[in-house]
Coordinates of C-alpha atoms in Angstrom, one line a residue:
M30 CA 8.6 39.0 35.0
N31 CA 6.9 42.1 33.5
L32 CA 4.3 42.3 30.8
T33 CA 1.5 45.0 30.9
L34 CA -1.3 45.4 28.3
Y35 CA -2.9 48.8 27.8
G36 CA -6.1 49.0 25.7
Y37 CA -8.2 51.9 24.5
E38 CA -11.0 51.7 21.9
D39 CA -10.1 48.1 21.1
H40 CA -6.5 49.1 20.3
W41 CA -3.9 47.3 22.4
I42 CA -0.2 47.9 23.2
V43 CA 2.3 46.0 25.3
V44 CA 4.8 47.5 27.8
D45 CA 7.8 45.2 28.5
C46 CA 8.0 41.4 28.0
G47 CA 10.2 39.8 30.6
M48 CA 11.1 36.4 32.0
M49 CA 12.0 34.9 35.4
I50 CA 14.0 32.0 36.6
R51 CA 12.0 29.3 38.3
Q52 CA 14.3 28.4 41.3
D53 CA 11.7 26.0 42.6
L54 CA 12.0 23.7 39.6
P55 CA 14.7 21.2 38.6
N56 CA 17.4 22.8 36.4
A57 CA 15.9 26.3 37.2
P58 CA 14.1 26.8 33.8
L59 CA 12.9 30.1 32.4
Q60 CA 9.3 31.1 32.9
V61 CA 7.6 33.5 30.4
P62 CA 4.2 35.1 30.5
N63 CA 1.2 33.0 29.4
L64 CA -0.5 34.4 26.3
E65 CA -3.7 32.4 26.5
T66 CA -5.7 35.2 28.2
P67 CA -5.1 37.9 25.5
K68 CA -5.6 35.2 22.8
A69 CA -8.9 34.2 24.3
L70 CA -10.0 37.9 24.6
G71 CA -9.1 38.6 21.0
I72 CA -6.3 41.0 22.1
A73 CA -3.7 41.5 19.4
P74 CA -1.1 44.0 20.5
Q75 CA -0.1 46.6 17.8
A76 CA 3.2 47.6 19.3
L77 CA 5.6 46.6 22.1
Y78 CA 7.4 49.3 24.1
I79 CA 10.5 48.4 26.3
T80 CA 11.3 50.5 29.3
H81 CA 14.8 49.1 29.9
G82 CA 17.1 46.2 29.2
H83 CA 16.9 44.1 32.3
E84 CA 16.0 40.4 31.7
D85 CA 12.7 40.7 33.7
H86 CA 11.6 43.3 31.1
I87 CA 13.1 41.9 27.8
G88 CA 13.9 38.3 28.5
A89 CA 10.8 36.8 26.9
V90 CA 10.6 39.0 23.8
A91 CA 12.3 36.4 21.5
W92 CA 10.0 33.7 22.7
L93 CA 6.6 35.6 22.6
W94 CA 7.1 38.3 19.9
P95 CA 6.7 35.8 17.0
H96 CA 3.0 35.4 18.2
W97 CA 2.5 39.2 17.7
Q98 CA 4.8 40.3 14.8
C99 CA 4.4 43.9 15.9
P100 CA 6.9 46.8 15.9
I101 CA 9.2 46.9 19.0
Y102 CA 10.4 50.2 20.3
A103 CA 13.4 50.3 22.7
T104 CA 16.3 52.7 23.7
P105 CA 19.7 51.9 22.1
L106 CA 21.1 49.6 24.8
A107 CA 17.9 47.5 25.2
A108 CA 17.6 47.4 21.4
G109 CA 21.2 46.1 21.1
L110 CA 20.5 43.4 23.7
L111 CA 17.3 42.4 21.9
R112 CA 19.1 42.1 18.6
L113 CA 21.6 39.7 20.1
K114 CA 18.7 37.6 21.4
F115 CA 16.9 37.6 18.1
A116 CA 20.1 36.5 16.3
E117 CA 20.4 33.6 18.7
H118 CA 16.8 32.6 17.9
Q119 CA 17.4 33.1 14.1
L120 CA 14.8 35.9 14.0
S121 CA 15.0 39.0 11.9
S122 CA 15.6 42.1 14.0
A123 CA 13.8 44.4 11.4
A124 CA 10.9 44.9 13.8
I125 CA 13.2 46.4 16.5
H126 CA 13.2 50.2 16.3
V127 CA 15.6 52.5 18.3
V128 CA 14.0 55.2 20.4
E129 CA 15.9 58.0 22.1
P130 CA 14.8 59.1 25.6
G131 CA 12.5 62.1 25.2
E132 CA 11.1 60.9 21.9
A133 CA 7.3 60.5 21.4
L134 CA 5.6 57.8 19.3
E135 CA 2.0 57.0 18.2
S136 CA 0.1 53.8 17.9
G137 CA -3.6 54.2 17.1
P138 CA -5.2 56.3 19.7
F139 CA -2.1 56.1 22.0
T140 CA 0.7 58.6 22.2
L141 CA 3.7 57.6 24.3
R142 CA 6.8 59.5 25.3
F143 CA 9.9 58.0 26.7
L144 CA 11.2 59.8 29.7
A145 CA 14.7 59.1 31.1
V146 CA 15.0 58.0 34.7
P147 CA 18.0 56.7 36.7
H148 CA 18.1 53.0 37.4
S149 CA 20.7 50.3 37.8
I150 CA 21.0 50.0 34.0
P151 CA 21.5 52.9 31.5
E152 CA 18.6 54.3 29.5
S153 CA 15.8 53.2 31.8
C154 CA 12.6 55.1 30.9
S155 CA 9.2 55.9 32.3
L156 CA 6.5 56.1 29.7
M157 CA 3.9 58.9 29.5
V158 CA 0.9 57.1 28.0
M159 CA -1.9 59.3 26.6
A160 CA -5.1 58.1 25.1
G161 CA -8.3 60.2 24.8
R162 CA -8.6 62.4 27.9
Y163 CA -6.4 60.1 30.0
R164 CA -2.8 60.7 31.0
V165 CA -1.1 57.7 32.6
L166 CA 2.6 57.6 33.8
H167 CA 4.0 54.1 33.6
S168 CA 7.0 54.5 35.9
G169 CA 9.1 51.5 35.0
D170 CA 12.0 50.9 37.3
W171 CA 13.6 54.1 38.6
K172 CA 15.2 56.0 41.5
L173 CA 16.3 59.6 42.2
D174 CA 20.1 59.4 42.0
P175 CA 22.0 62.7 42.1
D176 CA 25.2 61.0 40.8
P177 CA 24.3 58.0 38.6
I178 CA 27.8 57.6 37.1
I179 CA 26.3 56.7 33.7
G180 CA 23.6 59.1 32.4
A181 CA 22.3 62.2 33.9
P182 CA 20.2 62.8 37.1
I183 CA 16.5 62.9 36.6
D184 CA 15.1 66.1 34.9
Q185 CA 12.6 67.2 37.4
T186 CA 11.3 70.1 35.3
Q187 CA 10.3 67.5 32.6
F188 CA 8.2 65.6 35.1
K189 CA 6.8 68.7 36.8
A190 CA 5.6 69.8 33.4
L191 CA 3.4 66.6 33.1
A192 CA 1.4 67.5 36.2
P193 CA -1.3 66.7 36.9
V194 CA -1.4 63.1 35.7
D195 CA -4.5 60.9 36.1
L196 CA -2.8 57.7 37.0
V197 CA 0.7 56.4 38.0
V198 CA 1.4 52.7 37.4
G199 CA 4.2 52.8 39.9
D200 CA 7.2 50.8 41.1
S201 CA 6.6 49.4 44.6
T202 CA 9.8 47.4 45.1
N203 CA 11.3 49.6 47.9
A204 CA 8.1 51.2 49.1
P205 CA 8.5 49.9 52.7
L206 CA 12.0 51.4 52.9
P207 CA 12.2 54.9 54.6
G208 CA 14.6 57.5 53.4
H209 CA 16.6 57.4 50.2
S210 CA 18.0 54.4 48.2
G211 CA 21.6 55.7 47.9
S212 CA 23.7 56.9 45.0
E213 CA 26.0 55.0 42.6
G214 CA 28.5 57.9 43.1
D215 CA 28.8 57.1 46.8
V216 CA 29.3 53.4 46.0
A217 CA 32.1 54.3 43.5
K218 CA 33.9 56.2 46.3
A219 CA 33.5 53.3 48.7
L220 CA 34.9 50.9 46.0
V221 CA 38.1 53.0 45.6
E222 CA 38.7 53.0 49.4
T223 CA 38.0 49.3 49.7
L224 CA 40.2 48.2 46.8
A225 CA 43.1 50.4 48.0
N226 CA 43.1 48.6 51.3
C227 CA 43.1 45.1 49.8
E228 CA 46.1 42.8 49.4
G229 CA 46.1 39.8 47.0
R230 CA 43.7 39.2 44.2
I231 CA 40.3 40.9 44.2
I232 CA 37.1 39.4 42.7
V233 CA 34.1 41.8 42.6
S234 CA 30.8 40.2 41.8
C235 CA 27.8 42.3 40.6
F236 CA 24.9 42.2 38.2
A237 CA 26.3 42.4 34.6
S238 CA 23.5 44.9 33.7
N239 CA 24.6 47.4 36.3
L240 CA 27.0 49.1 34.0
A241 CA 27.5 52.1 36.3
R242 CA 28.8 49.6 38.9
V243 CA 31.0 47.8 36.4
L244 CA 32.5 51.2 35.3
A245 CA 33.0 52.2 38.9
I246 CA 34.9 49.0 39.6
G247 CA 37.1 49.5 36.5
R248 CA 37.9 53.0 37.4
A249 CA 38.7 52.0 41.0
A250 CA 41.0 49.2 39.8
Y251 CA 42.8 51.7 37.5
Q252 CA 43.3 54.2 40.4
C253 CA 44.7 51.4 42.6
G254 CA 47.2 50.3 39.9
R255 CA 45.4 47.0 39.1
R256 CA 44.5 45.4 35.8
V257 CA 40.9 44.4 35.0
S258 CA 39.5 41.2 33.7
L259 CA 35.9 40.0 33.1
M260 CA 34.5 36.6 33.9
G261 CA 31.1 35.3 32.8
R262 CA 29.3 35.3 29.5
S263 CA 26.6 37.8 30.4
M264 CA 29.2 40.2 31.8
E265 CA 31.3 40.0 28.6
R266 CA 28.1 40.4 26.4
M267 CA 26.8 43.4 28.4
V268 CA 30.2 45.2 28.4
G269 CA 30.6 44.5 24.7
V270 CA 27.2 46.1 23.8
A271 CA 27.8 49.0 26.1
R272 CA 31.2 49.8 24.7
G273 CA 29.8 49.7 21.2
L274 CA 27.3 52.5 22.3
G275 CA 30.1 54.6 23.9
Y276 CA 29.1 54.0 27.5
L277 CA 32.4 52.6 28.7
D278 CA 34.9 54.8 26.7
D279 CA 37.1 55.4 29.8
F280 CA 37.0 51.8 31.0
P281 CA 40.5 50.4 31.4
A282 CA 42.0 47.8 29.0
I283 CA 40.6 44.4 29.7
V284 CA 43.0 41.4 30.3
P285 CA 41.7 38.1 28.9
A286 CA 41.0 35.6 31.7
H287 CA 43.5 33.2 30.2
D288 CA 46.3 35.7 30.7
L289 CA 45.6 36.3 34.4
G290 CA 48.1 33.6 35.4
Y291 CA 50.9 35.8 34.2
L292 CA 50.1 38.7 36.5
P293 CA 50.9 38.9 40.3
P294 CA 47.7 38.5 42.3
D295 CA 48.0 42.0 43.9
E296 CA 47.8 43.6 40.4
V297 CA 44.5 42.0 39.4
V298 CA 40.8 42.9 39.8
V299 CA 38.3 40.4 38.3
I300 CA 34.7 41.5 37.7
A301 CA 32.6 38.3 37.7
T302 CA 29.0 37.1 37.5
G303 CA 27.5 35.0 40.2
S304 CA 26.6 37.3 43.1
Q305 CA 23.3 35.4 43.5
G306 CA 24.9 31.9 43.9
E307 CA 24.0 30.8 40.4
P308 CA 25.4 27.3 39.9
R309 CA 27.0 27.8 36.5
A310 CA 28.3 31.4 37.1
A311 CA 32.0 32.4 37.2
L312 CA 32.1 33.0 41.0
Q313 CA 30.7 29.5 41.7
R314 CA 33.3 27.9 39.5
L315 CA 36.1 29.9 41.3
A316 CA 34.7 28.8 44.7
Q317 CA 34.7 25.2 43.6
G318 CA 38.2 25.3 42.1
R319 CA 36.7 24.6 38.6
H320 CA 37.8 27.7 36.8
P321 CA 40.3 26.9 34.0
H322 CA 42.5 30.0 34.5
V323 CA 42.3 31.2 38.1
D324 CA 42.7 29.4 41.5
L325 CA 41.7 31.4 44.5
Q326 CA 44.2 31.4 47.3
P327 CA 44.2 32.4 51.0
G328 CA 44.5 36.2 51.2
D329 CA 42.5 36.8 48.1
N330 CA 39.4 39.0 48.4
V331 CA 35.8 38.5 47.1
I332 CA 33.4 41.5 47.1
F333 CA 29.7 41.0 46.7
S334 CA 28.6 44.4 45.2
A335 CA 24.9 43.3 45.2
K336 CA 22.2 42.5 47.6
A337 CA 20.7 39.0 47.8
I338 CA 17.5 38.7 45.7
P339 CA 14.8 37.1 47.9
G340 CA 15.0 33.3 47.6
N341 CA 18.7 33.3 46.9
E342 CA 19.9 33.5 50.5
R343 CA 20.7 29.9 50.8
P344 CA 22.7 29.3 47.6
I345 CA 24.6 32.6 48.4
G346 CA 25.3 31.3 51.9
Q347 CA 26.6 28.0 50.6
L348 CA 28.8 29.9 48.1
K349 CA 30.2 32.1 50.8
K350 CA 31.0 29.0 52.9
R351 CA 33.1 27.6 50.1
L352 CA 34.9 30.8 49.7
Q353 CA 35.7 31.0 53.4
Q354 CA 37.0 27.5 53.3
L355 CA 39.5 28.7 50.7
G356 CA 40.7 31.4 53.1
V357 CA 39.2 34.2 51.1
E358 CA 38.3 37.6 52.7
L359 CA 34.6 38.4 52.1
F360 CA 33.0 41.8 51.7
D361 CA 29.1 41.7 51.5
E362 CA 26.0 43.7 52.1
F363 CA 26.1 42.9 55.8
S364 CA 29.8 43.7 56.6
H365 CA 30.1 46.5 54.0
P366 CA 26.7 47.9 53.0
Q367 CA 28.3 50.9 51.4
L368 CA 29.5 48.7 48.5
H369 CA 26.0 48.5 47.0
A370 CA 23.0 50.8 46.3
T371 CA 19.6 49.5 45.1
G372 CA 18.1 50.6 41.8
H373 CA 14.6 51.4 43.1
P374 CA 13.1 54.3 45.0
A375 CA 12.6 54.5 48.8
Q376 CA 9.8 56.5 50.4
D377 CA 11.4 59.9 50.3
E378 CA 12.0 59.5 46.6
I379 CA 8.5 58.3 45.9
T380 CA 7.1 61.2 47.8
R381 CA 9.1 63.7 45.9
F382 CA 8.3 62.2 42.6
Y383 CA 4.6 62.3 43.3
Q384 CA 4.8 65.9 44.4
W385 CA 6.1 66.7 40.9
L386 CA 3.4 64.7 39.1
T387 CA 0.4 65.3 41.4
P388 CA -1.4 62.1 40.3
S389 CA -5.0 61.6 41.3
H390 CA -4.7 57.8 41.3
L391 CA -2.0 55.1 41.8
L392 CA -1.9 51.5 40.7
P393 CA 1.0 49.9 42.7
V394 CA 2.9 47.3 40.8
H395 CA 6.2 45.3 41.2
G396 CA 7.3 43.6 44.3
E397 CA 5.0 41.4 46.5
S398 CA 1.8 42.3 48.3
L399 CA 3.6 43.9 51.3
H400 CA 5.4 46.3 49.0
Q401 CA 2.2 47.2 47.2
Q402 CA 0.4 47.8 50.5
A403 CA 3.2 50.0 51.7
H404 CA 2.9 51.9 48.4
Q405 CA -0.8 52.3 48.9
Q406 CA -0.3 53.7 52.4
L407 CA 2.2 56.2 51.2
A408 CA -0.1 57.3 48.4
A409 CA -3.0 57.7 50.9
S410 CA -0.8 60.0 53.1
L411 CA -0.3 62.2 50.0
G412 CA -4.0 62.3 49.1
I413 CA -3.6 59.9 46.1
Q414 CA -6.4 57.3 45.6
A415 CA -4.9 53.8 45.5
P416 CA -7.8 51.4 46.0
L417 CA -6.3 48.3 44.3
A418 CA -3.2 46.2 44.7
P419 CA -3.3 44.0 41.5
V420 CA -2.0 40.5 41.0
N421 CA -1.0 38.8 37.8
G422 CA -4.0 38.2 35.6
D423 CA -6.1 41.1 36.8
L424 CA -8.0 43.2 34.2
I425 CA -8.3 46.7 35.6
R426 CA -10.6 49.4 34.1
F427 CA -9.7 53.1 34.6
D428 CA -12.3 55.7 33.7
Q429 CA -13.7 58.9 35.1
Q430 CA -15.0 57.1 38.2
G431 CA -11.5 55.8 39.0
L432 CA -9.9 52.3 39.1
H433 CA -12.1 49.2 39.0
H434 CA -11.3 45.5 39.1
E435 CA -13.1 44.0 36.1
Q436 CA -12.0 40.4 36.1
H437 CA -9.3 38.0 37.2
Y438 CA -7.9 35.5 34.7
P439 CA -5.7 32.6 36.0
Q440 CA -2.2 32.6 34.6
P441 CA -1.0 29.0 34.4
P442 CA 2.8 29.0 34.3
C443 CA 4.6 28.6 30.9
I444 CA 8.2 27.4 31.0
V445 CA 10.9 27.2 28.3
S446 CA 11.7 23.6 27.7
Q447 CA 14.0 22.4 24.9
N448 CA 13.8 25.7 23.1
S449 CA 10.0 25.9 23.1
V450 CA 7.4 27.4 25.4
V451 CA 5.2 24.8 27.1
P452 CA 2.6 24.8 29.8
H453 CA 4.0 23.9 33.2
P454 CA 3.2 20.3 33.9
G455 CA 1.8 21.0 37.4
L456 CA 2.2 18.5 40.3
E457 CA 0.5 15.4 39.0
S458 CA 2.5 12.2 39.2
E459 CA 3.4 10.6 35.9
N460 CA 2.1 7.3 37.2
S461 CA -1.0 8.7 38.7
T462 CA -4.3 7.2 37.4
L463 CA -6.6 9.4 39.6
P464 CA -9.1 11.3 37.5
R465 CA -8.6 15.1 37.4
R466 CA -11.5 17.4 37.7
G467 CA -10.9 21.1 37.3
S468 CA -7.7 23.0 38.1
L469 CA -6.1 24.6 41.1
Y470 CA -3.5 27.3 40.6
L471 CA -1.5 28.1 43.8
A472 CA 1.1 30.8 44.0
L473 CA 2.9 30.6 47.4
P474 CA 5.1 33.5 48.4
V475 CA 7.8 32.4 50.9
T476 CA 10.9 33.7 52.6
A477 CA 13.9 32.0 54.1
T478 CA 14.1 32.2 57.9
Q479 CA 16.7 31.1 60.3
T480 CA 14.9 27.9 60.9
G481 CA 13.4 27.1 57.5
W482 CA 10.6 28.8 55.4
A483 CA 7.6 31.0 56.1
R484 CA 4.8 32.3 54.0
V485 CA 4.8 36.0 53.4
G486 CA 1.9 38.1 52.2
R487 CA -1.3 36.7 50.7
L488 CA -1.9 33.3 49.3
M489 CA -2.8 33.5 45.6
L490 CA -5.3 30.7 44.9
D491 CA -7.5 30.1 41.9
N492 CA -9.7 27.0 42.3
T493 CA -11.7 26.1 39.2
S494 CA -12.4 22.6 40.7
A495 CA -16.0 21.4 41.0
N496 CA -15.2 20.9 44.7
S497 CA -14.7 23.7 47.2
F498 CA -12.8 23.6 50.4
D499 CA -12.1 25.9 53.4
E500 CA -9.3 28.2 52.2
D501 CA -8.6 29.5 55.7
S502 CA -7.9 25.9 56.9
F503 CA -5.8 25.3 53.8
S504 CA -3.7 28.4 54.5
E505 CA -3.1 27.3 58.1
W506 CA -2.2 23.8 56.9
L507 CA 0.3 25.3 54.4
D508 CA 1.9 27.4 57.2
D509 CA 2.3 24.3 59.3
Q510 CA 3.9 22.4 56.5
L511 CA 6.4 25.1 55.7
A512 CA 7.4 25.2 59.4
E513 CA 8.1 21.4 59.3
L514 CA 9.8 21.0 56.0
H515 CA 13.6 21.2 55.8
A516 CA 14.8 22.3 52.4
D517 CA 17.9 24.2 51.3
T518 CA 16.4 25.5 48.0
L519 CA 13.1 26.5 46.6
A520 CA 13.3 23.4 44.3
D521 CA 13.8 21.1 47.4
L522 CA 10.9 22.9 49.2
R523 CA 8.6 22.3 46.2
L524 CA 9.6 18.6 46.1
G525 CA 8.9 18.2 49.8
L526 CA 5.5 20.0 49.6
Q527 CA 4.3 18.1 46.5
P528 CA 3.2 14.8 48.0
R529 CA 1.8 16.5 51.1
L530 CA -0.3 18.9 49.0
I531 CA -1.7 16.1 46.8
A532 CA -2.5 13.9 49.9
W533 CA -4.3 16.9 51.6
L534 CA -6.5 17.5 48.6
A535 CA -7.2 13.8 48.0
E536 CA -8.4 13.5 51.6
R537 CA -10.9 16.4 51.3
L538 CA -12.1 16.4 47.7
Q539 CA -14.2 13.9 45.9
H540 CA -12.4 14.7 42.6
L541 CA -8.7 15.6 42.6
P542 CA -8.1 18.7 40.4
E543 CA -5.0 19.3 38.3
V544 CA -2.7 21.2 40.6
H545 CA -0.3 24.0 39.4
L546 CA 2.1 25.2 42.2
Q547 CA 4.4 28.1 42.0
I548 CA 6.6 28.9 44.9
M549 CA 7.9 32.5 44.8
A550 CA 10.7 34.1 46.7
S551 CA 9.4 37.0 48.7
E552 CA 10.9 38.8 51.7
L553 CA 10.0 40.0 55.2
P554 CA 8.8 43.6 55.6
A555 CA 12.1 44.6 57.3
T556 CA 14.2 43.8 54.2
V557 CA 14.3 45.3 50.7
A558 CA 14.2 43.9 47.2
D559 CA 17.0 44.7 44.8
D560 CA 17.6 45.4 41.2

């Protein structure tokens, strides 16, 4: 869920405006950034710049932009996706302006240039942000892919020409991973080989936004003499917008799902949503025998061409069990790792990128604290100053003396409920009559283990209650509770932790504060986050 504010001489701009899915809440609602802090500080953004079209970068625009009414600048694919969202919200898309990679724009004292970088969606861009004497490179999501399938490899001469930059606000997602992230071109070759050796129907599940992967699957199906069909609303929407922009001109003809029953199974490849175990996605309906047009049979094949996003391991595991019960052959990141490549840079790529840019400072963003810390360590080895690992709500000042933490502002969660953005209700019981004094905001990063759940990284705690307590003891108590609780999903974990947390606070505090809990999916240092 990305939203970054940049200010210079009281002029403010926004970079990205994304949402996230709250897997720890019933019905998995959407969470969007809280605008109370900029409102309280009198910050009124004059422009919104979009780095690329992933939901964690554009998903909240239709919800939050009406508060700003500022111009929006995005590359063609992201702009097309935003226009669809605005139409659904009955908003005029007149504020959405198309920017081509390489183009420069001005907003007050800011000059910004969009710089194309490979990622798992076309037209991803870094932003060169210049104001006064400062030159800041906002990396966005990127990697160094020599064969990205859609789009060109990165233009290193363009980035070398920027050197030296004062500050990189850099992607930390794969910073703990040594080596290289892998190429979409290599995945495409592996898909051709895998599909050629399969008998029966083939279902390939991947992220709808990974158009290079979708194109590679379509090409592989054509080479193997199979017809292609799409399943899932987001898949159909993304392919429709991309085709309109000319990205999938050589994609094979698409067979409507309702016609699949007329084709022999060994002539079919279905590209479906649902690689993360989403309950309403196409792959889940196939696994449960609820799809109106296709019934999976023994001997069919399901390929997961995506890594599990941290926190989704259990629903994905349950999905795979259902598929195995149907007699389906499974291909995933463990048995066939060559069928996926991440969209974020590993250490060798980060090192090479920074050798081009020669930045003096780094602000590591994206990922959890362990990713940011790995990014800081890598920067230090390259002679780059990286004193801060920011969390949501931090106000950072950058001046001639470097990076400084000015203030932290708590960010109470805001969720989308019944088509409106509302504050998260917290943990208080509806029937509780206990007086509330102050607020406690707790962000708890966890990972699934073989035996249950474990905390990963630092505990993010804002306690504005009049009562204080020992945070070290609280952290140890939380670790013990996580070890004891048995829960299959983040939502179940939250429901199990809720009464214990309130009871612990009630025992130790004279006045019980209003508690806001967010459980976040994180990962162990040995694993790597995905797109």
